[in-house]
CSV table of C-alpha atoms in Angstrom, one decimal:
chain,number,residue,atom,x,y,z
A,1,UNK,CA,5.1,4.9,-7.6
A,2,UNK,CA,5.2,5.4,-3.9
A,3,UNK,CA,2.9,3.8,-1.3
A,4,UNK,CA,1.1,6.5,0.6
A,5,UNK,CA,0.7,6.2,4.4
A,6,UNK,CA,-1.2,8.8,6.4
A,7,UNK,CA,-0.5,9.1,10.1
A,8,UNK,CA,-3.3,10.9,12.0
A,9,UNK,CA,-2.6,12.1,15.6
A,10,UNK,CA,-5.4,13.5,17.6
A,11,UNK,CA,-5.2,16.1,20.3
A,12,UNK,CA,-4.9,13.9,23.4
A,13,UNK,CA,-3.2,13.7,26.7
A,14,UNK,CA,-0.8,11.3,25.0
A,15,UNK,CA,0.3,13.9,22.3
A,16,UNK,CA,4.0,13.7,23.2
A,17,UNK,CA,4.0,9.9,22.8
A,18,UNK,CA,2.2,10.3,19.5
A,19,UNK,CA,4.7,12.8,18.3
A,20,UNK,CA,7.5,10.4,19.3
A,21,UNK,CA,5.8,7.5,17.6
A,22,UNK,CA,5.3,9.4,14.3
A,23,UNK,CA,8.8,10.7,14.3
A,24,UNK,CA,10.2,7.2,14.6
A,25,UNK,CA,8.0,5.9,11.8
A,26,UNK,CA,9.1,8.9,9.6
A,27,UNK,CA,12.7,8.1,10.3
A,28,UNK,CA,12.3,4.4,9.6
A,29,UNK,CA,10.5,4.5,6.3
A,30,UNK,CA,9.9,8.0,5.3
A,31,UNK,CA,13.4,8.8,4.2
A,32,UNK,CA,15.4,7.3,1.3
A,33,UNK,CA,12.8,4.6,0.5
A,34,UNK,CA,11.2,4.6,-3.0
A,35,UNK,CA,8.1,2.7,-1.8
A,36,UNK,CA,6.8,4.9,0.9
A,37,UNK,CA,5.5,8.5,1.3
A,38,UNK,CA,4.5,9.5,4.8
A,39,UNK,CA,2.0,12.3,5.5
A,40,UNK,CA,1.6,13.4,9.2
A,41,UNK,CA,-1.7,15.0,10.1
A,42,UNK,CA,-2.4,16.5,13.6
A,43,UNK,CA,-6.1,16.9,14.2
A,44,UNK,CA,-7.5,18.8,17.2
A,45,UNK,CA,-11.2,18.5,16.4
A,46,UNK,CA,-13.6,15.7,15.7
A,47,UNK,CA,-15.0,17.5,12.6
A,48,UNK,CA,-11.6,17.4,10.9
A,49,UNK,CA,-11.5,13.7,10.5
A,50,UNK,CA,-14.3,12.8,8.0
A,51,UNK,CA,-13.0,14.8,5.0
A,52,UNK,CA,-9.4,13.7,5.6
A,53,UNK,CA,-10.4,10.0,5.7
A,54,UNK,CA,-13.0,10.1,2.9
A,55,UNK,CA,-10.6,11.9,0.5
A,56,UNK,CA,-7.5,9.9,1.4
A,57,UNK,CA,-5.8,8.1,-1.5
A,58,UNK,CA,-3.5,6.0,0.6
A,59,UNK,CA,-2.8,2.3,1.3
A,60,UNK,CA,-2.6,2.8,5.1
A,61,UNK,CA,-4.3,5.2,7.5
A,62,UNK,CA,-2.8,5.0,10.9
A,63,UNK,CA,-4.6,6.7,13.8
A,64,UNK,CA,-3.0,7.3,17.2
A,65,UNK,CA,-5.3,8.8,19.8
A,66,UNK,CA,-6.6,8.5,23.4
A,67,UNK,CA,-9.3,5.8,23.7
A,68,UNK,CA,-11.8,5.3,26.5
A,69,UNK,CA,-12.8,1.8,27.6
A,70,UNK,CA,-16.0,1.9,25.5
A,71,UNK,CA,-14.0,2.5,22.3
A,72,UNK,CA,-14.7,6.2,22.1
A,73,UNK,CA,-11.8,8.6,21.0
A,74,UNK,CA,-11.2,11.7,23.1
A,75,UNK,CA,-10.2,15.0,21.7
A,76,UNK,CA,-8.7,17.7,24.0
A,77,UNK,CA,-8.4,21.4,23.2
A,78,UNK,CA,-8.6,24.7,25.0
A,79,UNK,CA,-12.4,24.4,25.1
A,80,UNK,CA,-12.5,21.0,26.8
A,81,UNK,CA,-13.2,17.5,25.6
A,82,UNK,CA,-14.9,16.1,22.5
A,83,UNK,CA,-15.8,12.5,21.8
A,84,UNK,CA,-15.9,10.3,18.7
A,85,UNK,CA,-17.9,7.1,18.9
A,86,UNK,CA,-16.4,4.0,17.2
A,87,UNK,CA,-19.5,3.7,15.0
A,88,UNK,CA,-19.0,7.2,13.7
A,89,UNK,CA,-15.3,6.6,13.0
A,90,UNK,CA,-16.2,3.5,11.0
A,91,UNK,CA,-18.7,5.5,9.0
A,92,UNK,CA,-15.9,7.7,7.7
A,93,UNK,CA,-14.4,4.7,6.0
A,94,UNK,CA,-17.6,3.6,4.3
A,95,UNK,CA,-16.6,5.3,1.0
A,96,UNK,CA,-12.8,5.5,0.7
A,97,UNK,CA,-9.8,4.3,-1.2
A,98,UNK,CA,-7.9,2.9,1.9
A,99,UNK,CA,-6.9,-0.7,2.1
A,100,UNK,CA,-5.4,-1.0,5.6
A,101,UNK,CA,-6.2,0.7,8.8
A,102,UNK,CA,-4.1,0.8,12.0
A,103,UNK,CA,-5.8,2.0,15.2
A,104,UNK,CA,-2.9,2.4,17.7
A,105,UNK,CA,-4.8,3.5,20.8
A,106,UNK,CA,-6.4,1.7,23.8
A,107,UNK,CA,-9.8,0.0,23.4
A,108,UNK,CA,-9.8,0.3,19.6
A,109,UNK,CA,-11.0,-3.2,19.0
A,110,UNK,CA,-14.6,-2.3,18.5
A,111,UNK,CA,-13.8,0.4,16.0
A,112,UNK,CA,-11.4,-1.9,14.1
A,113,UNK,CA,-14.2,-4.5,13.8
A,114,UNK,CA,-16.5,-2.0,12.3
A,115,UNK,CA,-14.0,-0.4,10.0
A,116,UNK,CA,-13.0,-3.9,8.7
A,117,UNK,CA,-16.3,-4.0,6.8
A,118,UNK,CA,-15.0,-1.3,4.5
A,119,UNK,CA,-11.3,-2.1,4.1
A,120,UNK,CA,-9.1,-5.2,3.5
A,121,UNK,CA,-7.7,-5.3,7.0
A,122,UNK,CA,-8.0,-3.3,10.2
A,123,UNK,CA,-5.7,-3.5,13.3
A,124,UNK,CA,-6.8,-2.5,16.8
A,125,UNK,CA,-6.1,-3.0,20.5
A,126,UNK,CA,-8.1,-5.2,22.8
A,127,UNK,CA,-7.9,-3.4,26.1
A,128,UNK,CA,-5.3,-1.0,27.5
A,129,UNK,CA,-1.7,-0.7,26.5
A,130,UNK,CA,1.2,1.6,27.5
A,131,UNK,CA,2.7,4.3,25.3
A,132,UNK,CA,6.1,2.5,24.9
A,133,UNK,CA,4.4,-0.7,23.8
A,134,UNK,CA,2.4,1.3,21.2
A,135,UNK,CA,5.6,2.8,19.9
A,136,UNK,CA,7.3,-0.7,19.9
A,137,UNK,CA,4.4,-2.0,17.8
A,138,UNK,CA,4.7,0.8,15.2
A,139,UNK,CA,8.5,0.6,14.9
A,140,UNK,CA,8.5,-3.2,14.2
A,141,UNK,CA,5.3,-3.1,12.1
A,142,UNK,CA,6.7,-0.5,9.7
A,143,UNK,CA,10.3,-1.8,9.8
A,144,UNK,CA,8.9,-5.1,8.5
A,145,UNK,CA,7.1,-3.3,5.7
A,146,UNK,CA,10.3,-1.4,4.8
A,147,UNK,CA,12.4,-4.6,4.8
A,148,UNK,CA,10.0,-6.1,2.2
A,149,UNK,CA,10.9,-3.2,-0.1
A,150,UNK,CA,7.9,-3.8,-2.3
A,151,UNK,CA,4.3,-2.7,-2.8
A,152,UNK,CA,2.0,-3.8,0.0
A,153,UNK,CA,-0.2,-6.9,0.0
A,154,UNK,CA,-2.0,-8.9,2.6
A,155,UNK,CA,1.0,-11.2,3.2
A,156,UNK,CA,3.4,-8.4,4.0
A,157,UNK,CA,0.8,-6.8,6.3
A,158,UNK,CA,0.3,-10.1,8.1
A,159,UNK,CA,4.0,-10.6,8.7
A,160,UNK,CA,4.4,-6.9,9.8
A,161,UNK,CA,1.5,-7.3,12.3
A,162,UNK,CA,3.1,-10.5,13.8
A,163,UNK,CA,6.4,-8.7,14.4
A,164,UNK,CA,4.7,-5.6,15.8
A,165,UNK,CA,2.4,-7.6,18.0
A,166,UNK,CA,5.3,-9.6,19.6
A,167,UNK,CA,7.4,-6.5,20.1
A,168,UNK,CA,4.6,-4.6,21.9
A,169,UNK,CA,5.3,-6.5,25.1
A,170,UNK,CA,9.0,-7.5,25.1
A,171,UNK,CA,9.1,-8.2,28.8
A,172,UNK,CA,5.8,-9.9,29.1
A,173,UNK,CA,5.6,-12.8,26.6
A,174,UNK,CA,2.3,-14.3,27.9
A,175,UNK,CA,-0.2,-15.1,25.3
A,176,UNK,CA,-2.7,-12.7,26.8
A,177,UNK,CA,-0.4,-9.7,26.5
A,178,UNK,CA,0.8,-10.6,23.0
A,179,UNK,CA,-2.8,-10.8,21.8
A,180,UNK,CA,-3.7,-7.3,22.9
A,181,UNK,CA,-3.2,-6.3,19.2
A,182,UNK,CA,-5.8,-7.8,17.0
A,183,UNK,CA,-6.0,-8.0,13.2
A,184,UNK,CA,-9.4,-8.3,11.5
A,185,UNK,CA,-9.8,-9.4,7.9
A,186,UNK,CA,-12.1,-7.0,6.0
A,187,UNK,CA,-15.0,-7.2,3.7
A,188,UNK,CA,-13.3,-5.2,0.9
A,189,UNK,CA,-12.4,-7.2,-2.1
A,190,UNK,CA,-8.7,-8.2,-2.2
A,191,UNK,CA,-6.5,-6.0,-4.3
A,192,UNK,CA,-4.5,-7.4,-7.2
A,193,UNK,CA,-1.1,-9.0,-6.4
A,194,UNK,CA,1.7,-9.6,-8.9
A,195,UNK,CA,5.2,-10.9,-8.8
A,196,UNK,CA,8.0,-10.9,-11.4
A,197,UNK,CA,10.0,-14.1,-11.1
A,198,UNK,CA,12.3,-13.6,-14.1
A,199,UNK,CA,14.4,-11.6,-14.8
A,200,UNK,CA,15.7,-10.8,-11.3
A,201,UNK,CA,16.6,-7.3,-10.2
A,202,UNK,CA,20.0,-6.2,-11.5
A,203,UNK,CA,20.3,-9.1,-14.0
A,204,UNK,CA,21.7,-9.0,-17.5
A,205,UNK,CA,19.2,-10.0,-20.2
A,206,UNK,CA,19.1,-11.1,-23.8
A,207,UNK,CA,17.2,-9.6,-26.8
A,208,UNK,CA,14.3,-10.5,-26.6
A,209,UNK,CA,14.0,-11.1,-22.9
A,210,UNK,CA,11.6,-13.6,-21.3
A,211,UNK,CA,9.7,-11.9,-18.5
A,212,UNK,CA,7.4,-14.1,-16.4
A,213,UNK,CA,5.8,-14.3,-13.0
A,214,UNK,CA,2.5,-14.9,-11.1
A,215,UNK,CA,-0.5,-12.9,-10.1
A,216,UNK,CA,-3.6,-13.1,-7.9
A,217,UNK,CA,-6.9,-11.3,-7.6
A,218,UNK,CA,-7.0,-9.7,-11.0
A,219,UNK,CA,-10.6,-8.2,-11.3
A,220,UNK,CA,-12.8,-9.1,-14.3
A,221,UNK,CA,-12.0,-6.7,-17.1
A,222,UNK,CA,-8.7,-5.5,-15.7
A,223,UNK,CA,-5.4,-6.0,-17.7
A,224,UNK,CA,-1.7,-6.5,-17.1
A,225,UNK,CA,1.0,-4.7,-19.1
A,226,UNK,CA,4.7,-5.4,-19.0
A,227,UNK,CA,6.6,-2.2,-19.5
A,228,UNK,CA,10.2,-1.2,-20.4
A,229,UNK,CA,11.3,2.2,-19.0
A,230,UNK,CA,13.9,3.5,-21.6
A,231,UNK,CA,15.3,6.3,-19.4
A,232,UNK,CA,17.6,7.6,-22.1
A,233,UNK,CA,14.6,8.2,-24.4
A,234,UNK,CA,12.3,9.2,-21.6
A,235,UNK,CA,9.7,6.7,-22.8
A,236,UNK,CA,7.8,3.7,-21.4
A,237,UNK,CA,7.2,0.9,-23.9
A,238,UNK,CA,4.1,-1.3,-23.0
A,239,UNK,CA,3.2,-4.8,-24.0
A,240,UNK,CA,-0.1,-6.3,-22.9
A,241,UNK,CA,0.2,-9.6,-21.2
A,242,UNK,CA,-2.5,-11.7,-22.9
A,243,UNK,CA,-2.0,-15.3,-21.7
A,244,UNK,CA,-4.3,-15.2,-18.7
A,245,UNK,CA,-8.0,-15.8,-18.5
A,246,UNK,CA,-10.3,-13.0,-17.3
A,247,UNK,CA,-11.5,-13.5,-13.8
A,248,UNK,CA,-8.6,-15.8,-12.8
A,249,UNK,CA,-7.4,-15.3,-9.3
A,250,UNK,CA,-4.1,-17.2,-9.3
A,251,UNK,CA,-2.2,-17.8,-12.6
A,252,UNK,CA,1.2,-17.7,-14.2
A,253,UNK,CA,2.1,-15.2,-16.9
A,254,UNK,CA,4.8,-14.8,-19.5
A,255,UNK,CA,5.7,-12.3,-22.2
A,256,UNK,CA,8.6,-11.5,-24.5
A,257,UNK,CA,10.1,-8.0,-23.9
A,258,UNK,CA,12.2,-6.4,-26.6
A,259,UNK,CA,14.4,-4.2,-24.4
A,260,UNK,CA,16.3,-1.6,-26.5
A,261,UNK,CA,17.7,-2.1,-30.0
A,262,UNK,CA,19.3,-5.5,-30.9
A,263,UNK,CA,22.8,-4.2,-30.1
A,264,UNK,CA,22.8,-2.3,-26.9
A,265,UNK,CA,24.3,-2.5,-23.4
A,266,UNK,CA,22.3,0.3,-21.6
A,267,UNK,CA,20.5,0.0,-18.3
A,268,UNK,CA,16.7,-0.2,-18.3
A,269,UNK,CA,13.9,-0.6,-15.8
A,270,UNK,CA,11.1,-3.1,-16.3
A,271,UNK,CA,7.9,-3.9,-14.4
A,272,UNK,CA,4.3,-4.7,-14.7
A,273,UNK,CA,1.3,-2.3,-14.7
A,274,UNK,CA,-2.1,-3.6,-13.5
A,275,UNK,CA,-4.9,-1.5,-15.0
A,276,UNK,CA,-8.4,-1.4,-13.7
A,277,UNK,CA,-11.4,-2.0,-16.1
A,278,UNK,CA,-12.2,1.7,-16.5
A,279,UNK,CA,-8.7,2.8,-17.4
A,280,UNK,CA,-8.2,-0.3,-19.6
A,281,UNK,CA,-11.0,1.0,-21.8
A,282,UNK,CA,-9.0,4.2,-22.3
A,283,UNK,CA,-5.6,2.5,-22.7
A,284,UNK,CA,-6.4,-0.3,-25.2
A,285,UNK,CA,-7.6,1.9,-28.1
A,286,UNK,CA,-4.4,3.9,-27.7
A,287,UNK,CA,-2.3,0.7,-27.9
A,288,UNK,CA,-4.2,-0.7,-30.9
A,289,UNK,CA,-3.8,2.6,-32.8
A,290,UNK,CA,-0.1,2.8,-32.0
A,291,UNK,CA,0.6,-0.8,-32.9
A,292,UNK,CA,-1.0,-0.3,-36.3
A,293,UNK,CA,0.9,2.9,-37.0
A,294,UNK,CA,4.3,2.2,-35.5
A,295,UNK,CA,4.5,-1.4,-34.5
A,296,UNK,CA,5.0,-0.5,-30.8
A,297,UNK,CA,3.1,1.3,-28.0
A,298,UNK,CA,4.9,3.9,-25.9
A,299,UNK,CA,4.0,6.6,-23.4
A,300,UNK,CA,5.9,9.5,-21.9
A,301,UNK,CA,4.8,8.4,-18.5
A,302,UNK,CA,2.7,5.6,-17.0
A,303,UNK,CA,-0.9,6.5,-16.2
A,304,UNK,CA,-1.4,7.1,-12.5
A,305,UNK,CA,-5.2,6.8,-12.4
A,306,UNK,CA,-6.6,3.3,-11.9
A,307,UNK,CA,-3.3,1.6,-12.1
A,308,UNK,CA,-0.8,-0.2,-9.9
A,309,UNK,CA,2.9,-0.8,-10.6
A,310,UNK,CA,4.6,-4.0,-9.5
A,311,UNK,CA,8.0,-5.5,-9.6
A,312,UNK,CA,9.9,-2.4,-10.9
A,313,UNK,CA,13.5,-3.4,-11.3
A,314,UNK,CA,16.7,-2.6,-13.1
A,315,UNK,CA,18.2,-4.8,-15.9
A,316,UNK,CA,21.0,-4.4,-18.3
A,317,UNK,CA,21.3,-5.6,-21.9
A,318,UNK,CA,24.1,-8.1,-22.7
């Protein structure tokens, strides 16, 4: 399951720099990477933004624009200029599915502070900054995310921000310049995090296989399911991970996975599916019925509504 990133470029006097910035991001992480899908949206008018932001189903929205020193965004077209106040931009994020926002334009600190009330984290610029510095920030921010090669979480965003912030002013290492980029923790509830510790990617496993790891921020009523992707059969076999207390925020988990028949040496993929409370109510009756009838629970594909996939990796039976 790919991580969606939307890059929004407004019609500004900096449009060529914006195109260059987006092209570099696309080249860095939009190609040959299983974790990221890049959408580039060029918007000429203020009225185009609300529906795009409110209907977005992405982890990151990144906006590059032209900002005035009061935090206003300027739009330029054949009819002249149009303005968007930071308060109005923040209002577009009030009801959304976005977790992280990057405002890569001058004087965007105010908007970032307001938007942070509706997302997990917002990044903005405190003051003025050159086009090359903005591109340097983006390159290093997204390159860091790519190097992690895993679904996003706050730690990976923090590390990417630090690298982008430092790269924004490579010839001026003063504290004042480095801190032009600011990161504001948001009011949105942290999203679940999960890590598989064993087995490692590419390892050879026994039958049954011990699969274990750690998790954080699991919401009340949500569930975790280990899955085996039997690619030859075209099936996903799911096992609910039961040994964690509801509402826990930081716990270890462990489950036995029966990967393939007892004698087998095929390749499989395994991972963990975190399911929100609403989708859990739909999934659990299916599981209970299948376990009674067949002794196992399988699906042709993983549900893509109300779920997150973590730790997907290849293993091979001994």
